[in-house]
């Protein structure tokens, strides 16, 4: 992905491109056409997002959530499991799932990426991305609050034994009962 | 009868896992909170936010990151996480993953804590590897995609977006 952005940056010299690239491996591509750093502190990261017109990133939830919460269009490009960049191909699933969210531009293949960047540069692609707020859904938070408030300590349990869950006790679709504590 | 403030251990790897965990923070508002993650980067933000909300300042611990290809690092991570759990003695351990959270949930059994696994919203077609392995070990086992919920599997309570 970095190589593609580097080539695009060379082809679009009037565009100010900035990268945050961990460059962890010896084979990682080092760009020559745009400025980058290997690490950004959270406040710098947020500031860079704020100042950008659009973002290009792998399909990681940190990038996606930050972009959506700051209403910045983001092009997402999946990492590949085969390249040991990732434990599985869940990033491809992420791109598919988020493809229709306003503000997210999905890409799957190398060739998609420069085209997507050209489109955003031309201002063609998007209504402005939605603000999603800074908290999880109320239902999830309420459920967790309740779990916390009603939690009771149970003394030492065996970390190698499996729990029986309430839904198992009801026998809903259970095939074999789990061993009880 | 008023219940005492609960102790919550909120643990996640840096990056997307952390961002999602932190979006759920109002669920443990008012509790004694210990955050555990794999970078010191978020410490100031976490403390500033608690101060701004007039809440008790949380503790913040840093552990190593490790994935399944880094066996020695995994052992080091496991030992540190077990030590934190035994020392802090939370009532509830909650995690969005990955390996640090998995270890904390397993270790939490030693102190009888309630455990919550919230699988990352990034896992849209199937649960993460840790998310599958935590089955039978987390008291509350959640996916953020309704169509991944099962009667005999993870529940759907909502999402972080």
mmCIF file of C-alpha atoms in Angstrom:
data_model
loop_
_atom_site.group_PDB
_atom_site.id
_atom_site.type_symbol
_atom_site.label_atom_id
_atom_site.label_comp_id
_atom_site.label_asym_id
_atom_site.label_seq_id
_atom_site.Cartn_x
_atom_site.Cartn_y
_atom_site.Cartn_z
ATOM 1 C CA UNK A 1 0.000 0.000 0.000
ATOM 2 C CA UNK A 2 2.782 2.431 0.894
ATOM 3 C CA UNK A 3 4.440 1.957 -2.472
ATOM 4 C CA UNK A 4 1.183 2.767 -4.254
ATOM 5 C CA UNK A 5 0.677 5.931 -2.208
ATOM 6 C CA UNK A 6 4.303 6.894 -2.838
ATOM 7 C CA UNK A 7 3.823 6.575 -6.593
ATOM 8 C CA UNK A 8 0.555 8.511 -6.427
ATOM 9 C CA UNK A 9 2.251 11.231 -4.415
ATOM 10 C CA UNK A 10 4.936 11.532 -7.094
ATOM 11 C CA UNK A 11 2.208 11.871 -9.715
ATOM 12 C CA UNK A 12 0.399 14.531 -7.640
ATOM 13 C CA UNK A 13 3.144 16.807 -6.356
ATOM 14 C CA UNK A 14 0.764 19.583 -5.357
ATOM 15 C CA UNK A 15 -0.867 17.338 -2.778
ATOM 16 C CA UNK A 16 0.583 17.423 0.726
ATOM 17 C CA UNK A 17 0.846 13.802 1.804
ATOM 18 C CA UNK A 18 1.888 12.777 5.301
ATOM 19 C CA UNK A 19 2.304 9.236 6.580
ATOM 20 C CA UNK A 20 2.535 7.403 9.843
ATOM 21 C CA UNK A 21 4.310 4.183 8.925
ATOM 22 C CA UNK A 22 5.605 1.784 11.590
ATOM 23 C CA UNK A 23 8.188 0.264 9.169
ATOM 24 C CA UNK A 24 8.719 -2.710 11.405
ATOM 25 C CA UNK A 25 10.225 -5.201 8.991
ATOM 26 C CA UNK A 26 13.445 -5.098 6.961
ATOM 27 C CA UNK A 27 11.436 -5.542 3.764
ATOM 28 C CA UNK A 28 9.025 -2.698 4.457
ATOM 29 C CA UNK A 29 8.885 -0.180 1.639
ATOM 30 C CA UNK A 30 10.276 3.263 2.539
ATOM 31 C CA UNK A 31 8.609 6.094 0.627
ATOM 32 C CA UNK A 32 10.609 8.813 -1.063
ATOM 33 C CA UNK A 33 7.902 11.186 -2.243
ATOM 34 C CA UNK A 34 6.177 12.167 0.977
ATOM 35 C CA UNK A 35 7.005 12.996 4.557
ATOM 36 C CA UNK A 36 6.402 10.328 7.172
ATOM 37 C CA UNK A 37 7.124 9.365 10.765
ATOM 38 C CA UNK A 38 7.145 5.953 12.368
ATOM 39 C CA UNK A 39 5.114 6.851 15.409
ATOM 40 C CA UNK A 40 2.602 9.510 16.399
ATOM 41 C CA UNK A 41 1.469 10.282 19.919
ATOM 42 C CA UNK A 42 -2.327 10.151 20.271
ATOM 43 C CA UNK A 43 -2.736 13.941 20.278
ATOM 44 C CA UNK A 44 -0.491 14.290 17.203
ATOM 45 C CA UNK A 45 -2.412 11.473 15.497
ATOM 46 C CA UNK A 46 -5.732 13.204 16.116
ATOM 47 C CA UNK A 47 -4.334 16.529 14.943
ATOM 48 C CA UNK A 48 -3.071 14.998 11.695
ATOM 49 C CA UNK A 49 -6.490 13.517 11.056
ATOM 50 C CA UNK A 50 -8.143 16.872 11.775
ATOM 51 C CA UNK A 51 -5.906 18.660 9.278
ATOM 52 C CA UNK A 52 -6.320 16.090 6.527
ATOM 53 C CA UNK A 53 -8.814 16.229 3.674
ATOM 54 C CA UNK A 54 -8.852 12.452 3.518
ATOM 55 C CA UNK A 55 -7.152 9.427 5.011
ATOM 56 C CA UNK A 56 -5.667 6.318 3.392
ATOM 57 C CA UNK A 57 -5.182 3.369 5.724
ATOM 58 C CA UNK A 58 -5.275 -0.358 6.146
ATOM 59 C CA UNK A 59 -8.689 -1.515 7.308
ATOM 60 C CA UNK A 60 -7.889 -1.299 11.003
ATOM 61 C CA UNK A 61 -10.588 -0.259 13.435
ATOM 62 C CA UNK A 62 -8.381 2.379 15.051
ATOM 63 C CA UNK A 63 -8.067 4.221 11.735
ATOM 64 C CA UNK A 64 -11.707 3.732 10.770
ATOM 65 C CA UNK A 65 -13.159 4.814 14.112
ATOM 66 C CA UNK A 66 -10.861 7.844 14.323
ATOM 67 C CA UNK A 67 -11.805 8.925 10.789
ATOM 68 C CA UNK A 68 -15.536 8.505 11.392
ATOM 69 C CA UNK A 69 -15.421 10.312 14.727
ATOM 70 C CA UNK A 70 -13.665 13.260 13.076
ATOM 71 C CA UNK A 71 -15.876 13.136 9.957
ATOM 72 C CA UNK A 72 -12.951 12.518 7.588
ATOM 73 C CA UNK A 73 -13.355 10.437 4.439
ATOM 74 C CA UNK A 74 -11.150 7.353 4.619
ATOM 75 C CA UNK A 75 -9.971 4.965 1.927
ATOM 76 C CA UNK A 76 -9.471 1.534 3.441
ATOM 77 C CA UNK A 77 -7.204 -1.120 1.949
ATOM 78 C CA UNK A 78 -6.996 -4.577 3.518
ATOM 79 C CA UNK A 79 -3.865 -6.161 4.926
ATOM 80 C CA UNK A 80 -3.292 -9.735 3.813
ATOM 81 C CA UNK A 81 -2.890 -12.802 6.035
ATOM 82 C CA UNK A 82 -0.618 -14.467 3.505
ATOM 83 C CA UNK A 83 1.906 -11.708 3.969
ATOM 84 C CA UNK A 84 1.974 -12.333 7.755
ATOM 85 C CA UNK A 85 0.614 -8.805 8.174
ATOM 86 C CA UNK A 86 -2.406 -10.192 9.904
ATOM 87 C CA UNK A 87 -3.593 -13.335 11.692
ATOM 88 C CA UNK A 88 -6.408 -13.943 9.202
ATOM 89 C CA UNK A 89 -8.143 -12.184 6.337
ATOM 90 C CA UNK A 90 -10.576 -10.355 8.578
ATOM 91 C CA UNK A 91 -9.553 -7.024 7.065
ATOM 92 C CA UNK A 92 -11.132 -8.058 3.765
ATOM 93 C CA UNK A 93 -14.312 -8.821 5.718
ATOM 94 C CA UNK A 94 -14.015 -5.436 7.422
ATOM 95 C CA UNK A 95 -13.776 -3.653 4.080
ATOM 96 C CA UNK A 96 -16.839 -5.513 2.785
ATOM 97 C CA UNK A 97 -18.868 -4.762 5.908
ATOM 98 C CA UNK A 98 -17.983 -1.095 6.026
ATOM 99 C CA UNK A 99 -18.151 -0.554 2.269
ATOM 100 C CA UNK A 100 -21.504 1.174 2.367
ATOM 101 C CA UNK A 101 -20.872 3.422 5.344
ATOM 102 C CA UNK A 102 -20.866 7.044 4.260
ATOM 103 C CA UNK A 103 -17.361 8.382 4.453
ATOM 104 C CA UNK A 104 -15.653 5.039 3.846
ATOM 105 C CA UNK A 105 -14.209 4.228 0.418
ATOM 106 C CA UNK A 106 -13.527 0.501 0.093
ATOM 107 C CA UNK A 107 -10.673 -0.818 -2.021
ATOM 108 C CA UNK A 108 -9.670 -4.437 -2.461
ATOM 109 C CA UNK A 109 -6.942 -4.606 -5.088
ATOM 110 C CA UNK A 110 -3.833 -2.539 -5.715
ATOM 111 C CA UNK A 111 -5.375 -0.996 -8.814
ATOM 112 C CA UNK A 112 -8.359 0.330 -6.849
ATOM 113 C CA UNK A 113 -6.260 2.532 -4.635
ATOM 114 C CA UNK A 114 -4.903 5.242 -6.987
ATOM 115 C CA UNK A 115 -8.332 5.537 -8.594
ATOM 116 C CA UNK A 116 -9.962 6.063 -5.209
ATOM 117 C CA UNK A 117 -7.394 8.684 -4.280
ATOM 118 C CA UNK A 118 -7.960 10.492 -7.577
ATOM 119 C CA UNK A 119 -11.697 10.542 -6.927
ATOM 120 C CA UNK A 120 -11.355 11.989 -3.444
ATOM 121 C CA UNK A 121 -8.863 14.530 -4.714
ATOM 122 C CA UNK A 122 -11.368 15.651 -7.292
ATOM 123 C CA UNK A 123 -13.904 15.981 -4.495
ATOM 124 C CA UNK A 124 -16.248 13.745 -6.398
ATOM 125 C CA UNK A 125 -16.886 10.895 -4.139
ATOM 126 C CA UNK A 126 -18.602 11.752 -0.950
ATOM 127 C CA UNK A 127 -21.126 13.567 1.054
ATOM 128 C CA UNK A 128 -19.289 14.574 4.188
ATOM 129 C CA UNK A 129 -18.641 11.684 6.496
ATOM 130 C CA UNK A 130 -20.966 11.390 9.496
ATOM 131 C CA UNK A 131 -19.903 12.150 13.018
ATOM 132 C CA UNK A 132 -20.388 9.014 15.069
ATOM 133 C CA UNK A 133 -19.864 10.391 18.547
ATOM 134 C CA UNK A 134 -17.320 9.240 21.070
ATOM 135 C CA UNK A 135 -19.125 6.388 22.819
ATOM 136 C CA UNK A 136 -20.441 2.915 22.157
ATOM 137 C CA UNK A 137 -24.154 2.253 21.680
ATOM 138 C CA UNK A 138 -26.365 2.863 24.690
ATOM 139 C CA UNK A 139 -27.623 -0.730 24.674
ATOM 140 C CA UNK A 140 -24.114 -2.138 24.908
ATOM 141 C CA UNK A 141 -23.076 0.269 27.637
ATOM 142 C CA UNK A 142 -26.235 -0.345 29.659
ATOM 143 C CA UNK A 143 -25.686 -4.100 29.398
ATOM 144 C CA UNK A 144 -22.113 -3.758 30.609
ATOM 145 C CA UNK A 145 -23.082 -1.382 33.442
ATOM 146 C CA UNK A 146 -25.627 -3.893 34.625
ATOM 147 C CA UNK A 147 -23.111 -6.728 34.452
ATOM 148 C CA UNK A 148 -20.637 -4.708 36.496
ATOM 149 C CA UNK A 149 -23.174 -3.579 39.078
ATOM 150 C CA UNK A 150 -24.528 -7.084 39.593
ATOM 151 C CA UNK A 151 -21.168 -8.866 39.632
ATOM 152 C CA UNK A 152 -20.432 -11.033 42.638
ATOM 153 C CA UNK A 153 -17.076 -12.505 43.558
ATOM 154 C CA UNK A 154 -17.093 -16.295 43.566
ATOM 155 C CA UNK A 155 -13.880 -17.316 45.300
ATOM 156 C CA UNK A 156 -11.132 -19.210 43.526
ATOM 157 C CA UNK A 157 -12.228 -20.977 40.371
ATOM 158 C CA UNK A 158 -10.332 -23.428 38.222
ATOM 159 C CA UNK A 159 -8.962 -21.500 35.243
ATOM 160 C CA UNK A 160 -8.858 -24.683 33.189
ATOM 161 C CA UNK A 161 -12.487 -25.693 33.683
ATOM 162 C CA UNK A 162 -15.192 -24.339 31.401
ATOM 163 C CA UNK A 163 -18.109 -22.251 32.596
ATOM 164 C CA UNK A 164 -21.737 -23.122 32.336
ATOM 165 C CA UNK A 165 -23.515 -20.102 30.910
ATOM 166 C CA UNK A 166 -27.168 -19.220 31.685
ATOM 167 C CA UNK A 167 -28.199 -19.905 28.082
ATOM 168 C CA UNK A 168 -26.756 -23.409 28.370
ATOM 169 C CA UNK A 169 -28.778 -24.061 31.500
ATOM 170 C CA UNK A 170 -31.915 -23.237 29.512
ATOM 171 C CA UNK A 171 -30.907 -25.911 27.032
ATOM 172 C CA UNK A 172 -31.304 -23.562 24.093
ATOM 173 C CA UNK A 173 -29.778 -25.420 21.169
ATOM 174 C CA UNK A 174 -27.226 -27.082 23.447
ATOM 175 C CA UNK A 175 -25.652 -30.220 22.056
ATOM 176 C CA UNK A 176 -23.654 -31.349 25.053
ATOM 177 C CA UNK A 177 -23.786 -29.693 28.456
ATOM 178 C CA UNK A 178 -20.581 -28.057 29.580
ATOM 179 C CA UNK A 179 -19.067 -29.500 32.755
ATOM 180 C CA UNK A 180 -20.318 -27.571 35.757
ATOM 181 C CA UNK A 181 -18.032 -25.542 38.014
ATOM 182 C CA UNK B 1 -28.483 -1.843 50.322
ATOM 183 C CA UNK B 2 -25.829 0.296 48.603
ATOM 184 C CA UNK B 3 -23.194 -1.836 46.927
ATOM 185 C CA UNK B 4 -19.547 -0.820 47.149
ATOM 186 C CA UNK B 5 -17.862 0.563 44.063
ATOM 187 C CA UNK B 6 -16.716 -2.247 41.861
ATOM 188 C CA UNK B 7 -13.147 -2.727 40.714
ATOM 189 C CA UNK B 8 -12.927 -3.046 36.952
ATOM 190 C CA UNK B 9 -9.898 -4.159 34.943
ATOM 191 C CA UNK B 10 -10.279 -2.930 31.369
ATOM 192 C CA UNK B 11 -7.625 -4.483 29.140
ATOM 193 C CA UNK B 12 -6.898 -4.294 25.424
ATOM 194 C CA UNK B 13 -4.050 -4.293 22.933
ATOM 195 C CA UNK B 14 -3.201 -0.936 21.451
ATOM 196 C CA UNK B 15 -4.833 0.238 18.251
ATOM 197 C CA UNK B 16 -8.359 -0.716 17.276
ATOM 198 C CA UNK B 17 -8.847 -2.937 20.322
ATOM 199 C CA UNK B 18 -8.060 -0.038 22.659
ATOM 200 C CA UNK B 19 -10.146 2.489 20.732
ATOM 201 C CA UNK B 20 -13.162 0.209 21.042
ATOM 202 C CA UNK B 21 -12.584 -0.554 24.735
ATOM 203 C CA UNK B 22 -12.325 3.121 25.527
ATOM 204 C CA UNK B 23 -15.600 3.861 23.728
ATOM 205 C CA UNK B 24 -17.334 1.697 26.343
ATOM 206 C CA UNK B 25 -15.827 3.587 29.287
ATOM 207 C CA UNK B 26 -19.063 5.097 30.581
ATOM 208 C CA UNK B 27 -20.097 1.548 31.509
ATOM 209 C CA UNK B 28 -17.543 1.632 34.350
ATOM 210 C CA UNK B 29 -17.927 5.270 35.243
ATOM 211 C CA UNK B 30 -17.675 5.645 39.004
ATOM 212 C CA UNK B 31 -15.828 2.359 39.506
ATOM 213 C CA UNK B 32 -12.259 1.775 40.594
ATOM 214 C CA UNK B 33 -10.657 1.311 37.206
ATOM 215 C CA UNK B 34 -7.379 -0.255 36.169
ATOM 216 C CA UNK B 35 -6.551 0.073 32.486
ATOM 217 C CA UNK B 36 -4.054 -2.314 30.941
ATOM 218 C CA UNK B 37 -2.705 -1.939 27.425
ATOM 219 C CA UNK B 38 0.436 -2.394 25.364
ATOM 220 C CA UNK B 39 1.568 1.228 25.048
ATOM 221 C CA UNK B 40 2.057 4.141 27.458
ATOM 222 C CA UNK B 41 0.616 6.490 24.830
ATOM 223 C CA UNK B 42 -2.934 6.674 26.182
ATOM 224 C CA UNK B 43 -2.129 7.222 29.839
ATOM 225 C CA UNK B 44 -2.449 10.993 29.766
ATOM 226 C CA UNK B 45 -5.682 10.972 27.789
ATOM 227 C CA UNK B 46 -7.228 8.484 30.201
ATOM 228 C CA UNK B 47 -6.251 10.516 33.249
ATOM 229 C CA UNK B 48 -7.263 13.852 31.696
ATOM 230 C CA UNK B 49 -10.672 12.492 30.809
ATOM 231 C CA UNK B 50 -11.281 11.159 34.329
ATOM 232 C CA UNK B 51 -10.301 14.513 35.802
ATOM 233 C CA UNK B 52 -12.542 16.383 33.369
ATOM 234 C CA UNK B 53 -15.476 14.173 34.367
ATOM 235 C CA UNK B 54 -14.708 14.518 38.065
ATOM 236 C CA UNK B 55 -14.077 10.779 38.352
ATOM 237 C CA UNK B 56 -11.572 8.786 40.356
ATOM 238 C CA UNK B 57 -8.259 8.684 38.524
ATOM 239 C CA UNK B 58 -7.758 5.246 36.983
ATOM 240 C CA UNK B 59 -4.549 3.268 37.180
ATOM 241 C CA UNK B 60 -2.802 2.418 33.936
ATOM 242 C CA UNK B 61 -0.438 -0.472 33.323
ATOM 243 C CA UNK B 62 1.605 -1.353 30.255
ATOM 244 C CA UNK B 63 2.254 -4.949 29.229
ATOM 245 C CA UNK B 64 4.083 -6.326 26.203
ATOM 246 C CA UNK B 65 2.188 -7.057 23.007
ATOM 247 C CA UNK B 66 2.499 -10.596 21.675
ATOM 248 C CA UNK B 67 0.899 -12.664 18.944
ATOM 249 C CA UNK B 68 0.811 -16.381 18.366
ATOM 250 C CA UNK B 69 4.112 -16.411 16.489
ATOM 251 C CA UNK B 70 6.005 -14.950 19.434
ATOM 252 C CA UNK B 71 6.007 -17.731 22.008
ATOM 253 C CA UNK B 72 8.485 -16.243 24.451
ATOM 254 C CA UNK B 73 6.758 -12.875 24.388
ATOM 255 C CA UNK B 74 3.460 -14.626 25.024
ATOM 256 C CA UNK B 75 4.890 -16.243 28.147
ATOM 257 C CA UNK B 76 6.239 -12.907 29.355
ATOM 258 C CA UNK B 77 2.866 -11.302 28.657
ATOM 259 C CA UNK B 78 0.987 -14.074 30.445
ATOM 260 C CA UNK B 79 3.102 -13.754 33.580
ATOM 261 C CA UNK B 80 2.663 -9.977 33.704
ATOM 262 C CA UNK B 81 -1.076 -10.167 33.165
ATOM 263 C CA UNK B 82 -1.530 -12.844 35.834
ATOM 264 C CA UNK B 83 0.488 -10.733 38.253
ATOM 265 C CA UNK B 84 -1.659 -7.663 37.586
ATOM 266 C CA UNK B 85 -4.908 -9.608 37.991
ATOM 267 C CA UNK B 86 -3.796 -11.191 41.269
ATOM 268 C CA UNK B 87 -2.505 -7.883 42.594
ATOM 269 C CA UNK B 88 -5.416 -5.629 41.558
ATOM 270 C CA UNK B 89 -8.142 -8.200 42.311
ATOM 271 C CA UNK B 90 -10.849 -6.745 40.052
ATOM 272 C CA UNK B 91 -14.518 -7.667 40.408
ATOM 273 C CA UNK B 92 -14.883 -7.514 36.644
ATOM 274 C CA UNK B 93 -12.407 -8.022 33.821
ATOM 275 C CA UNK B 94 -13.472 -6.692 30.436
ATOM 276 C CA UNK B 95 -11.573 -6.924 27.180
ATOM 277 C CA UNK B 96 -11.905 -6.373 23.456
ATOM 278 C CA UNK B 97 -8.797 -8.509 22.860
ATOM 279 C CA UNK B 98 -6.363 -9.559 21.820
ATOM 280 C CA UNK B 99 -3.903 -11.820 23.680
ATOM 281 C CA UNK B 100 -3.529 -9.614 26.795
ATOM 282 C CA UNK B 101 -7.294 -9.630 27.294
ATOM 283 C CA UNK B 102 -7.560 -13.356 26.694
ATOM 284 C CA UNK B 103 -4.951 -14.041 29.376
ATOM 285 C CA UNK B 104 -6.644 -11.661 31.804
ATOM 286 C CA UNK B 105 -9.973 -13.423 31.395
ATOM 287 C CA UNK B 106 -8.422 -16.817 32.022
ATOM 288 C CA UNK B 107 -6.433 -15.492 34.985
ATOM 289 C CA UNK B 108 -9.519 -13.804 36.429
ATOM 290 C CA UNK B 109 -10.888 -17.216 37.323
ATOM 291 C CA UNK B 110 -8.242 -17.472 40.037
ATOM 292 C CA UNK B 111 -9.982 -14.647 41.885
ATOM 293 C CA UNK B 112 -13.552 -15.476 40.884
ATOM 294 C CA UNK B 113 -14.039 -12.242 38.957
ATOM 295 C CA UNK B 114 -16.791 -11.771 36.389
ATOM 296 C CA UNK B 115 -15.348 -11.693 32.897
ATOM 297 C CA UNK B 116 -16.550 -10.004 29.722
ATOM 298 C CA UNK B 117 -15.187 -10.521 26.205
ATOM 299 C CA UNK B 118 -16.347 -8.059 23.545
ATOM 300 C CA UNK B 119 -15.096 -9.303 20.192
ATOM 301 C CA UNK B 120 -13.677 -6.553 18.015
ATOM 302 C CA UNK B 121 -16.030 -4.976 15.504
ATOM 303 C CA UNK B 122 -13.314 -5.707 12.954
ATOM 304 C CA UNK B 123 -14.314 -9.369 13.092
ATOM 305 C CA UNK B 124 -17.323 -9.064 10.880
ATOM 306 C CA UNK B 125 -17.579 -12.538 9.370
ATOM 307 C CA UNK B 126 -16.449 -14.715 12.233
ATOM 308 C CA UNK B 127 -15.089 -14.256 15.715
ATOM 309 C CA UNK B 128 -11.423 -13.514 16.208
ATOM 310 C CA UNK B 129 -9.132 -16.406 17.122
ATOM 311 C CA UNK B 130 -9.002 -15.291 20.768
ATOM 312 C CA UNK B 131 -12.731 -14.663 20.624
ATOM 313 C CA UNK B 132 -13.349 -18.297 19.697
ATOM 314 C CA UNK B 133 -10.901 -19.605 22.290
ATOM 315 C CA UNK B 134 -12.483 -17.584 25.078
ATOM 316 C CA UNK B 135 -15.689 -19.578 24.714
ATOM 317 C CA UNK B 136 -16.480 -21.314 27.980
ATOM 318 C CA UNK B 137 -14.147 -19.000 29.868
ATOM 319 C CA UNK B 138 -15.830 -15.586 29.707
ATOM 320 C CA UNK B 139 -19.042 -15.089 31.696
ATOM 321 C CA UNK B 140 -20.255 -12.615 29.107
ATOM 322 C CA UNK B 141 -19.229 -13.391 25.541
ATOM 323 C CA UNK B 142 -20.193 -10.768 22.987
ATOM 324 C CA UNK B 143 -19.950 -10.167 19.268
ATOM 325 C CA UNK B 144 -20.656 -6.746 17.761
ATOM 326 C CA UNK B 145 -22.417 -8.191 14.723
ATOM 327 C CA UNK B 146 -25.979 -9.369 15.188
ATOM 328 C CA UNK B 147 -25.685 -12.107 12.580
ATOM 329 C CA UNK B 148 -22.755 -13.700 14.416
ATOM 330 C CA UNK B 149 -24.825 -14.136 17.586
ATOM 331 C CA UNK B 150 -25.935 -17.681 18.374
ATOM 332 C CA UNK B 151 -28.144 -19.297 20.980
ATOM 333 C CA UNK B 152 -25.186 -21.422 21.992
ATOM 334 C CA UNK B 153 -22.624 -18.811 21.128
ATOM 335 C CA UNK B 154 -21.734 -15.178 21.567
ATOM 336 C CA UNK B 155 -24.489 -12.714 22.310
ATOM 337 C CA UNK B 156 -25.147 -9.399 20.611
ATOM 338 C CA UNK B 157 -25.793 -6.447 22.918
ATOM 339 C CA UNK B 158 -24.810 -3.661 20.555
ATOM 340 C CA UNK B 159 -21.678 -2.203 19.004
ATOM 341 C CA UNK B 160 -19.064 0.398 19.772
ATOM 342 C CA UNK B 161 -20.089 2.431 16.709
#
